[in-house]
Amino acid sequence: MTEPEHIPPSPETDFDSVTAPDGTPGPASRPDRPSVLLGNATLLGLGYLLLGRRRLALAACVTALALIALVALFPHVTASRVLLGLVWAGTVLHAWRLTRPHSGDPFQEDGAVGEHSTDRHDGTRRPPWRTRLLTAACVLLVAFAWLRLDTWAVLRDAEAAHTGGDCERALASLRWLVPAHGLVHGSAAERGAAQERACMRLSVALDTPDRSDAARMLDEYQAMPGALWDGAGPERADLLLAGVIASAKEQEGTHEALEAPAPSLDTVEEAFAQLSETLESSPGQSGRAGAVAESFLAALDEIPPCRAREIDDRLLAQEWEDPALVRAMEPQAERAPVRLFRCADDLGRLAGSEEEAAARRDFLAAHPEHPLAERSAEGLLATGEYCAHPAAFPAAPAYEGKGPHAMHLTGLDPEEYDFPGSWQADTARDTVLVVCVEGPEKGGYQQTCTYEPGADQLTLPFEDVASVDFYASAFTVQAFELRSGEPVEEYTAEIGDPCPAELEYDYYYFDSVPGEYNSDYSAADLRGIFDRLMD
C-alpha cells in the first residue's frame, strides 16, 4: 500500500496545519478573531503573534514603544499622540482585515471564523474564551501601565515648564489629563489639576494690561497650592514699581509732585518686601530680583525729584541683608544727593523759599562734603531763610581770630547803609557769619518833647503845642557760624536820637501831630549794631 504523500502548507497561509491522529494533515486552524483584535489593541503586536506573523509583531511593538517614548518625552506635542493613536487604530484594523473570512475558506463553511477556537493537535477544539480573557487582560494591563506612564510624563513635563514660567507649555501638557488618569493615579492627577488652575491664573495675570490688577492676581497665584514659578514674586514687584514710576511721571512739573507722603511709598515698600520674601525662599531668583530693584532705582532719575527723594529716604533708611538688594542700593549713595538737590530747585520754583530752604538744609546735613554742597549752601543763603533752617557748610571759614568777619546779611540791605566791603561776603566759601536782622520795631521809651504844629495841623483845644513821646528803634540780631551751623550771637540793639529840631512824618489833611514817634537813626548808628560781631 502506498503511504499518503505529505503536502506542505501553502506559502500564502499563515496558519498552522492540523494533523489527524492517523498522521493525515488536516485543514489549517485559524485563531479567534476577537483574540487577534484584542492582541493588537495592546500595541505589543500580540495579535500578529497569534496569526504567526512574527515580523509584523516585532515591527508593531517597536513602532509603538518608540511613539510611547516620544509621547513620554514630549507629552505636550499633539502630533506624537495623534500618530500613536493612528498606529493603534491601524494595527487593530489590520488585524480585523487579516482575520476576515474569504470565499472558499473551509472555516467560513463550518462557521469557525471568529466563533470557534483553534484546533488542538489531537484534532479537538480549544475553547476561545481562554485566549480572549488572556488578551483582554493584556489590554487592561497595558492601558493601566500607559495611563500611569502618561500621568507621570505629563506631570514631569508640566512641572518643568511651570517652574520655568512657561505656562503655555505646561497647560499644553496638562490638557491631556482626563478622568481615566485620576482612576489609576489619583494623587498625581490632583496635583496636575492644582497646577492647571495655578497656571491659568498666572497666564491671565501676565496677559492683564492693568499693572495693579496683574500684581493682585500674581499675589493670588503665589497663594495657590499648585504655584511653582518662583519668578512670580519679582514679576509682581516689577509691576508694582513700574506703576509707581508711571504715576509719578504723570505728576511731573505740577504741585502734586511735591505732595508727601504719597500712597506710592506704601507700594514701594510692598514691592521691596516681596523681593525680600522671594530672595529668602528662592535664592535662585537673586539675579531677577536684583535686576528689578536696579531698574526701578535707575528710573527714579526720570520722575519728579521730590517724589524720588521721598522714595530714597524710605529705602535708604532700611538695612538690607540680601546681597542682591545691597548691590542694588550701592549706586544710590551717588544718585540720591543729586535728586535731593534737584528737589530743592523744584521747591524753589513751585513752592516757596521756606520749603526750598528746608530741602537745602537737609542736603547740607546729609551730604556736607558733596560736590553740590557749595551750590546748596548758596541756594540756602539766597532764600533768606537760613536762620530758620541753619545748616553747616564745612568749607566756610571759621569764626575765630581778629575781625572783620565777612557776613551774609538778611533783613537789611548792606548797600543802603554803606557797610564796608570787608564786612560783606560774596560767596558761601567767603562767608563766616550768617546774620539775620528783624526790625526796626518799637523799642524802649527815650524822651518826651514838645513841638509847635504846622499851620495845617490840628491840636487839642486850648493847647498851642503838641507833646511827642520818642521811642528807640529796636533791631533783633541772630548770628550763625556758617562753618558749623551753630548760633554765635543773639541780641537786641536799640538805636535812635530823640527830639530832633523838626519832626518829619507823613500826614493827611486834618491829621494831628502823632503822640508817639520812633527815633530816627543814621547809617552809622545801624552799622554800630554789628560792631560786636566784627571785632
Coordinates of C-alpha atoms in Angstrom, one line a residue:
M1 CA 0.0 0.0 0.0
T2 CA 1.2 3.4 -0.9
E3 CA 1.5 5.9 2.0
P4 CA -0.2 9.2 1.6
E5 CA 2.1 11.9 0.5
H6 CA 2.5 14.8 2.9
I7 CA 1.6 18.1 1.4
P8 CA 3.4 21.2 2.9
P9 CA 1.3 24.2 3.8
S10 CA 0.9 26.8 1.2
P11 CA 3.2 29.8 1.5
E12 CA 0.1 32.0 1.2
T13 CA -1.3 30.8 4.5
D14 CA 0.0 31.9 7.9
F15 CA -1.9 29.4 10.0
D16 CA -0.6 26.1 11.4
S17 CA -1.9 22.9 9.8
V18 CA -3.7 20.3 11.9
T19 CA -2.6 16.7 11.7
A20 CA -5.1 13.9 12.3
P21 CA -4.4 11.1 14.7
D22 CA -3.5 8.8 11.8
G23 CA -0.9 11.3 10.6
T24 CA -3.1 12.7 7.8
P25 CA -2.7 16.6 7.6
G26 CA -6.0 18.4 8.2
P27 CA -7.1 21.8 7.3
A28 CA -5.2 24.8 8.8
S29 CA -6.6 26.3 12.0
R30 CA -7.5 30.0 12.3
P31 CA -7.0 32.0 15.5
D32 CA -10.1 33.5 17.1
R33 CA -10.8 37.0 15.6
P34 CA -11.7 38.8 18.9
S35 CA -8.4 37.4 20.4
V36 CA -6.4 38.8 17.5
L37 CA -8.1 42.2 17.7
L38 CA -7.5 42.4 21.4
G39 CA -4.0 41.2 21.0
N40 CA -3.2 44.1 18.5
A41 CA -5.1 46.5 20.8
T42 CA -2.3 46.1 23.3
L43 CA 0.1 47.9 20.9
L44 CA 2.5 45.0 21.5
G45 CA 1.7 43.0 18.3
L46 CA 0.2 40.1 20.2
G47 CA -2.5 39.7 17.5
Y48 CA 0.2 39.3 14.9
L49 CA 1.8 36.6 17.1
L50 CA -1.5 34.7 17.2
L51 CA -1.5 34.9 13.5
G52 CA 2.1 33.7 13.3
R53 CA 3.3 36.9 11.8
R54 CA 6.4 37.4 14.0
R55 CA 8.0 40.2 11.8
L56 CA 4.8 42.2 11.9
A57 CA 4.5 41.7 15.6
L58 CA 8.1 42.9 16.1
A59 CA 7.6 45.9 13.9
A60 CA 4.3 46.9 15.6
C61 CA 5.8 46.5 19.0
V62 CA 9.0 48.6 18.2
T63 CA 6.9 51.3 16.5
A64 CA 4.5 51.5 19.4
L65 CA 7.3 51.7 22.0
A66 CA 9.1 54.4 20.0
L67 CA 6.0 56.5 19.9
I68 CA 5.2 55.9 23.6
A69 CA 8.7 57.0 24.4
L70 CA 8.2 60.1 22.2
V71 CA 5.0 60.9 24.0
A72 CA 6.6 60.4 27.4
L73 CA 9.5 62.8 26.5
F74 CA 7.3 65.4 24.9
P75 CA 3.8 65.0 26.3
H76 CA 2.7 68.5 25.2
V77 CA 3.2 67.7 21.5
T78 CA -0.1 66.8 19.9
A79 CA 1.4 65.2 16.7
S80 CA 3.1 62.3 18.6
R81 CA -0.1 61.5 20.4
V82 CA -2.1 61.6 17.2
L83 CA 0.4 59.4 15.5
L84 CA 0.3 56.9 18.3
G85 CA -3.5 56.8 18.0
L86 CA -3.3 56.2 14.3
V87 CA -0.8 53.4 14.8
W88 CA -3.1 51.8 17.3
A89 CA -6.1 52.1 15.1
G90 CA -4.1 50.8 12.1
T91 CA -2.9 47.7 13.8
V92 CA -6.4 46.9 15.0
L93 CA -7.9 47.4 11.6
H94 CA -5.2 45.4 10.0
A95 CA -5.9 42.5 12.4
W96 CA -9.5 42.7 11.5
R97 CA -8.7 42.5 7.9
L98 CA -6.3 39.6 8.3
T99 CA -9.0 37.6 10.1
R100 CA -11.7 38.4 7.7
P101 CA -13.2 35.2 6.1
H102 CA -12.7 34.6 2.3
S103 CA -14.8 32.7 -0.2
G104 CA -13.8 29.0 -0.3
D105 CA -12.4 29.2 3.2
P106 CA -13.3 25.9 4.9
F107 CA -13.7 27.8 8.2
Q108 CA -16.3 30.0 6.6
E109 CA -18.3 27.0 5.6
D110 CA -18.4 25.5 9.1
G111 CA -18.7 28.9 10.9
A112 CA -15.3 28.6 12.6
V113 CA -14.1 32.1 11.7
G114 CA -14.4 34.3 14.7
E115 CA -16.7 31.9 16.5
H116 CA -14.8 28.8 17.3
S117 CA -11.5 28.1 18.9
T118 CA -8.4 26.9 17.3
D119 CA -7.9 23.2 16.9
R120 CA -5.7 21.2 19.2
H121 CA -3.0 18.9 17.6
D122 CA -5.2 16.0 18.6
G123 CA -8.0 17.3 16.4
T124 CA -10.1 18.6 19.2
R125 CA -11.2 22.3 19.6
R126 CA -9.7 24.7 22.2
P127 CA -12.3 26.9 24.0
P128 CA -12.0 30.5 22.7
W129 CA -12.8 32.3 26.0
R130 CA -9.4 31.5 27.4
T131 CA -7.5 33.3 24.7
R132 CA -10.0 36.1 24.8
L133 CA -9.6 36.5 28.5
L134 CA -5.8 36.5 28.3
T135 CA -5.7 39.1 25.5
A136 CA -8.3 41.2 27.3
A137 CA -6.3 41.1 30.5
C138 CA -3.2 42.2 28.5
V139 CA -5.2 45.2 27.1
L140 CA -6.2 46.2 30.6
L141 CA -2.7 45.8 31.9
V142 CA -1.2 47.8 29.0
A143 CA -3.9 50.5 29.4
F144 CA -3.2 50.8 33.2
A145 CA 0.6 51.0 32.6
W146 CA 0.0 53.5 29.8
L147 CA -2.2 55.8 32.0
R148 CA 0.4 55.6 34.8
L149 CA 3.2 56.4 32.5
D150 CA 1.3 59.2 30.8
T151 CA 0.3 60.8 34.1
W152 CA 4.0 60.7 35.2
A153 CA 5.2 62.1 31.9
V154 CA 2.6 64.9 31.8
L155 CA 3.3 66.0 35.3
R156 CA 7.0 65.8 34.8
D157 CA 6.9 68.0 31.7
A158 CA 4.3 70.4 33.1
E159 CA 6.2 70.9 36.4
A160 CA 9.4 71.6 34.5
A161 CA 7.7 74.1 32.2
H162 CA 5.7 75.6 35.1
T163 CA 8.7 76.0 37.3
G164 CA 10.4 77.9 34.4
G165 CA 7.4 80.2 33.9
D166 CA 6.3 78.6 30.6
C167 CA 2.7 78.0 31.5
E168 CA 1.7 77.8 27.8
R169 CA 3.7 74.5 27.5
A170 CA 2.6 73.3 31.0
L171 CA -1.1 73.8 30.0
A172 CA -0.4 72.1 26.7
S173 CA 0.7 69.0 28.6
L174 CA -1.9 69.1 31.4
R175 CA -4.8 69.2 29.0
W176 CA -4.2 65.6 28.2
L177 CA -5.1 64.5 31.7
V178 CA -8.5 63.0 31.7
P179 CA -10.7 61.3 34.4
A180 CA -9.1 58.0 33.4
H181 CA -5.7 59.2 34.7
G182 CA -7.3 60.0 38.0
L183 CA -8.6 56.5 38.3
V184 CA -5.2 54.9 38.1
H185 CA -3.1 57.7 39.8
G186 CA -5.4 59.9 41.8
S187 CA -2.9 61.9 43.8
A188 CA -0.8 62.8 40.7
A189 CA -4.0 63.8 38.9
E190 CA -4.9 66.1 41.7
R191 CA -1.5 67.7 41.6
G192 CA -2.0 68.2 37.9
A193 CA -5.4 69.8 38.4
A194 CA -3.9 72.2 41.0
Q195 CA -1.1 73.1 38.6
E196 CA -3.6 73.7 35.8
R197 CA -5.6 76.1 38.0
A198 CA -2.5 77.9 39.1
C199 CA -1.1 78.1 35.6
M200 CA -4.3 79.5 34.2
R201 CA -4.3 82.2 36.9
L202 CA -0.7 83.0 36.1
S203 CA -1.4 83.2 32.3
V204 CA -4.3 85.6 32.9
A205 CA -2.1 87.8 35.2
L206 CA 0.7 88.0 32.7
D207 CA -1.7 89.0 30.0
T208 CA -3.6 91.6 32.0
P209 CA -2.6 95.2 30.8
D210 CA -3.5 96.9 34.1
R211 CA -0.5 96.7 36.4
S212 CA -2.4 96.8 39.7
D213 CA -4.8 94.1 38.6
A214 CA -1.9 91.9 37.3
A215 CA 0.0 92.4 40.6
R216 CA -3.1 91.4 42.6
M217 CA -3.6 88.3 40.5
L218 CA 0.1 87.3 40.9
D219 CA -0.3 87.7 44.7
E220 CA -3.3 85.3 44.4
Y221 CA -1.3 82.9 42.3
Q222 CA 1.5 82.7 44.9
A223 CA -1.0 81.6 47.5
M224 CA -2.4 78.8 45.3
P225 CA -1.2 75.2 46.2
G226 CA -0.2 74.5 42.6
A227 CA 2.0 77.6 42.2
L228 CA 5.5 76.5 41.2
W229 CA 7.0 79.6 39.4
D230 CA 9.4 81.4 41.8
G231 CA 9.6 84.3 39.3
A232 CA 6.1 85.4 40.2
G233 CA 7.5 87.4 43.2
P234 CA 10.0 89.5 41.2
E235 CA 7.4 89.9 38.4
R236 CA 4.8 91.2 40.9
A237 CA 7.4 93.6 42.4
D238 CA 8.3 94.8 38.9
L239 CA 4.6 95.5 38.1
L240 CA 4.2 97.4 41.4
L241 CA 7.3 99.5 40.9
A242 CA 6.5 100.2 37.3
G243 CA 3.1 101.6 38.4
V244 CA 4.9 103.9 40.8
I245 CA 7.1 105.3 38.1
A246 CA 4.3 105.7 35.7
S247 CA 2.1 107.5 38.3
A248 CA 5.0 109.8 39.3
K249 CA 5.7 110.8 35.7
E250 CA 2.2 111.9 35.2
Q251 CA 2.7 114.5 38.0
E252 CA 5.9 115.9 36.7
G253 CA 6.1 119.7 36.8
T254 CA 2.9 120.1 38.9
H255 CA 2.3 120.8 42.6
E256 CA 1.1 117.3 43.0
A257 CA 4.7 116.2 42.5
L258 CA 5.5 118.0 45.8
E259 CA 2.8 116.4 48.0
A260 CA 4.1 114.0 50.5
P261 CA 3.8 111.3 51.7
A262 CA 2.2 109.7 48.7
P263 CA 0.4 106.4 48.7
S264 CA 3.1 105.2 46.2
L265 CA 5.5 105.0 49.1
D266 CA 3.5 102.1 50.6
T267 CA 3.5 100.4 47.2
V268 CA 7.3 100.7 47.0
E269 CA 7.6 99.2 50.5
E270 CA 5.3 96.4 49.5
A271 CA 7.3 95.7 46.3
F272 CA 10.6 95.5 48.2
A273 CA 9.1 93.3 50.9
Q274 CA 8.0 91.0 48.1
L275 CA 11.6 90.9 46.7
S276 CA 13.0 90.2 50.2
E277 CA 10.5 87.4 50.7
T278 CA 11.3 85.9 47.3
L279 CA 15.1 86.0 48.0
E280 CA 14.6 84.3 51.3
S281 CA 12.5 81.5 49.9
S282 CA 14.1 81.2 46.4
P283 CA 17.8 82.3 46.4
G284 CA 17.9 81.3 42.7
Q285 CA 15.9 84.4 41.9
S286 CA 18.6 86.7 43.2
G287 CA 19.5 87.8 39.7
R288 CA 16.0 88.6 38.6
A289 CA 15.2 90.3 41.9
G290 CA 18.4 92.4 41.8
A291 CA 17.6 93.4 38.2
V292 CA 14.1 94.6 39.2
A293 CA 15.5 96.7 42.1
E294 CA 18.3 98.2 40.0
S295 CA 15.9 99.0 37.1
F296 CA 13.5 100.8 39.5
L297 CA 16.2 102.7 41.3
A298 CA 17.7 103.9 38.0
A299 CA 14.2 105.0 36.8
L300 CA 14.0 107.4 39.8
D301 CA 16.1 109.8 37.8
E302 CA 13.2 110.1 35.3
I303 CA 10.4 111.1 37.8
P304 CA 9.9 114.4 39.7
P305 CA 12.9 114.7 42.0
C306 CA 10.9 115.4 45.1
R307 CA 8.9 112.2 44.6
A308 CA 12.2 110.4 44.0
R309 CA 13.6 112.0 47.2
E310 CA 10.7 110.5 49.3
I311 CA 11.4 107.1 47.9
D312 CA 15.2 107.5 48.5
D313 CA 14.6 108.5 52.1
R314 CA 12.3 105.4 52.7
L315 CA 14.6 102.9 51.1
L316 CA 18.0 104.2 52.3
A317 CA 16.7 104.3 55.9
Q318 CA 16.3 100.5 55.9
E319 CA 19.0 97.9 56.4
W320 CA 19.2 95.4 53.6
E321 CA 20.5 91.9 54.3
D322 CA 20.3 90.1 51.0
P323 CA 23.4 90.7 48.8
A324 CA 21.3 91.3 45.7
L325 CA 19.5 94.2 47.3
V326 CA 22.6 95.5 48.9
R327 CA 24.3 95.7 45.5
A328 CA 21.2 97.4 44.0
M329 CA 21.3 100.1 46.7
E330 CA 25.0 100.9 46.4
P331 CA 24.6 103.3 43.4
Q332 CA 22.0 105.3 45.4
A333 CA 24.8 106.8 47.5
E334 CA 25.7 108.9 44.5
R335 CA 22.3 109.3 42.9
A336 CA 20.2 110.3 46.0
P337 CA 22.1 113.5 46.7
V338 CA 21.6 114.7 43.1
R339 CA 17.9 114.0 43.3
L340 CA 17.6 115.9 46.6
F341 CA 19.4 118.9 45.1
R342 CA 17.1 118.9 42.1
C343 CA 14.1 118.6 44.5
A344 CA 15.3 121.8 46.3
D345 CA 15.4 123.6 42.9
D346 CA 11.8 122.4 42.2
L347 CA 10.6 123.5 45.6
G348 CA 12.0 127.0 45.0
R349 CA 10.2 127.1 41.6
L350 CA 6.9 125.6 42.6
A351 CA 6.5 126.0 46.3
G352 CA 8.4 128.8 48.1
S353 CA 11.6 129.9 49.8
E354 CA 10.8 128.2 53.1
E355 CA 10.3 124.8 51.5
E356 CA 13.4 125.2 49.4
A357 CA 15.4 126.3 52.5
A358 CA 14.4 123.1 54.3
A359 CA 15.5 121.0 51.4
R360 CA 18.8 122.8 51.2
R361 CA 19.3 122.3 54.9
D362 CA 18.6 118.6 54.6
F363 CA 21.1 118.3 51.7
L364 CA 23.9 120.0 53.7
A365 CA 23.1 118.0 56.8
A366 CA 23.2 114.7 54.9
H367 CA 25.9 115.4 52.3
P368 CA 28.2 118.2 53.6
E369 CA 31.2 117.1 51.6
H370 CA 29.3 116.5 48.3
P371 CA 30.4 118.5 45.2
L372 CA 27.0 120.1 45.2
A373 CA 27.2 121.2 48.8
E374 CA 28.6 124.7 47.9
R375 CA 25.7 125.3 45.4
S376 CA 23.3 124.1 48.0
A377 CA 24.7 126.5 50.6
E378 CA 24.5 129.4 48.1
G379 CA 20.9 128.5 47.4
L380 CA 20.1 128.3 51.2
L381 CA 21.6 131.7 51.7
A382 CA 19.7 133.1 48.8
T383 CA 16.3 132.0 50.2
G384 CA 16.7 134.4 53.2
E385 CA 15.5 131.6 55.5
Y386 CA 18.9 130.4 56.8
C387 CA 18.2 131.4 60.4
A388 CA 15.0 129.4 60.3
H389 CA 16.8 126.4 58.8
P390 CA 20.5 126.7 59.7
A391 CA 22.9 124.2 58.3
A392 CA 26.7 123.6 58.4
F393 CA 28.9 124.2 55.4
P394 CA 32.3 122.9 56.4
A395 CA 34.1 124.7 53.5
A396 CA 33.3 128.1 55.0
P397 CA 35.9 130.0 57.2
A398 CA 35.8 129.6 61.0
Y399 CA 34.5 132.4 63.2
E400 CA 37.7 133.0 65.1
G401 CA 40.6 135.4 65.4
K402 CA 40.6 139.1 64.7
G403 CA 37.9 140.6 62.5
P404 CA 36.3 141.8 60.4
H405 CA 34.4 138.6 59.7
A406 CA 32.6 138.6 56.4
M407 CA 28.9 138.1 56.8
H408 CA 25.9 137.3 54.7
L409 CA 23.2 139.7 55.9
T410 CA 19.4 139.1 55.6
G411 CA 16.7 141.6 56.7
L412 CA 18.8 144.6 55.7
D413 CA 20.4 146.0 52.6
P414 CA 24.1 146.5 53.4
E415 CA 24.5 148.8 50.4
E416 CA 21.8 151.1 51.7
Y417 CA 23.7 151.6 54.9
D418 CA 27.2 151.8 53.5
F419 CA 28.5 148.5 55.0
P420 CA 32.3 148.2 54.4
G421 CA 33.2 145.7 51.7
S422 CA 35.3 143.7 54.3
W423 CA 32.1 143.1 56.2
Q424 CA 30.3 141.5 53.2
A425 CA 30.7 138.0 51.8
D426 CA 30.3 137.4 48.1
T427 CA 30.1 133.6 48.1
A428 CA 29.4 130.8 50.6
R429 CA 33.1 130.0 50.8
D430 CA 33.8 133.6 51.9
T431 CA 31.0 133.7 54.5
V432 CA 32.0 133.5 58.1
L433 CA 28.7 134.6 59.7
V434 CA 25.1 134.5 58.5
V435 CA 23.3 137.4 60.3
C436 CA 19.5 137.7 60.3
V437 CA 18.0 141.0 61.3
E438 CA 14.5 141.8 62.3
G439 CA 13.4 145.4 62.7
P440 CA 13.1 148.2 63.2
E441 CA 10.5 147.7 65.8
K442 CA 9.3 149.9 68.7
G443 CA 12.0 149.9 71.4
G444 CA 12.2 151.4 74.8
Y445 CA 10.9 154.9 75.8
Q446 CA 13.5 157.7 75.4
Q447 CA 12.1 161.2 75.9
T448 CA 9.0 163.4 75.5
C449 CA 9.4 166.6 73.5
T450 CA 7.0 169.4 72.5
Y451 CA 6.6 170.8 69.1
E452 CA 4.6 173.6 67.6
P453 CA 2.3 172.2 65.0
G454 CA 2.3 173.4 61.4
A455 CA -0.3 175.7 60.0
D456 CA -2.5 172.9 58.7
Q457 CA -2.1 170.5 61.7
L458 CA -4.7 170.1 64.4
T459 CA -4.1 170.3 68.1
L460 CA -6.1 169.7 71.2
P461 CA -8.3 172.6 72.3
F462 CA -6.6 175.2 74.4
E463 CA -3.2 173.8 73.6
D464 CA -0.7 175.6 71.4
V465 CA 2.0 172.8 71.4
A466 CA 2.0 169.1 70.8
S467 CA 3.8 166.6 73.1
V468 CA 5.5 163.7 71.4
D469 CA 6.9 160.6 73.1
F470 CA 10.1 159.2 71.5
Y471 CA 10.9 155.5 71.4
A472 CA 14.1 153.8 70.3
S473 CA 14.2 151.7 67.2
A474 CA 14.9 148.1 68.1
F475 CA 16.7 145.5 66.0
T476 CA 16.9 141.8 66.8
V477 CA 20.1 140.1 65.6
Q478 CA 20.8 136.4 65.1
A479 CA 24.2 135.4 64.0
F480 CA 25.3 131.8 63.0
E481 CA 28.7 130.5 62.0
L482 CA 28.2 129.0 58.6
R483 CA 31.1 126.6 59.0
S484 CA 29.3 124.8 61.9
G485 CA 25.7 126.0 61.5
E486 CA 25.8 126.9 65.2
P487 CA 24.5 130.2 66.7
V488 CA 27.2 132.5 68.0
E489 CA 25.2 135.6 69.0
E490 CA 21.6 136.6 69.5
Y491 CA 20.8 140.0 70.9
T492 CA 18.5 143.1 70.6
A493 CA 20.0 146.6 70.0
E494 CA 18.2 149.9 70.3
I495 CA 19.3 153.0 68.4
G496 CA 17.9 156.4 67.5
D497 CA 18.3 160.1 68.6
P498 CA 15.1 161.6 70.1
C499 CA 13.8 165.1 69.9
P500 CA 15.0 166.4 66.5
A501 CA 14.7 170.1 65.8
E502 CA 12.0 169.4 63.3
L503 CA 9.7 166.4 63.2
E504 CA 9.1 164.9 59.8
Y505 CA 6.3 162.5 59.2
D506 CA 3.7 161.6 56.7
Y507 CA 0.2 163.1 57.3
Y508 CA -3.1 163.8 55.6
Y509 CA -5.4 166.8 56.0
F510 CA -6.9 167.2 59.4
D511 CA -4.3 164.8 60.9
S512 CA -3.0 165.8 64.3
V513 CA 0.6 165.6 65.4
P514 CA 1.5 162.0 66.4
G515 CA 1.7 161.3 70.1
E516 CA 4.5 158.7 69.6
Y517 CA 7.4 158.5 67.3
N518 CA 10.3 156.0 66.7
S519 CA 13.5 157.9 66.9
D520 CA 15.4 158.4 63.7
Y521 CA 18.8 156.8 63.3
S522 CA 21.7 157.2 60.9
A523 CA 23.6 154.6 58.8
A524 CA 26.5 154.8 61.3
D525 CA 24.1 154.1 64.1
L526 CA 22.8 151.0 62.3
R527 CA 26.3 149.8 61.4
G528 CA 27.3 150.1 65.1
I529 CA 24.8 147.3 65.9
F530 CA 27.2 144.9 64.3
D531 CA 30.5 146.1 65.8
R532 CA 30.5 143.3 68.4
L533 CA 30.4 140.7 65.6
M534 CA 33.1 142.3 63.5
D535 CA 35.7 142.8 66.4

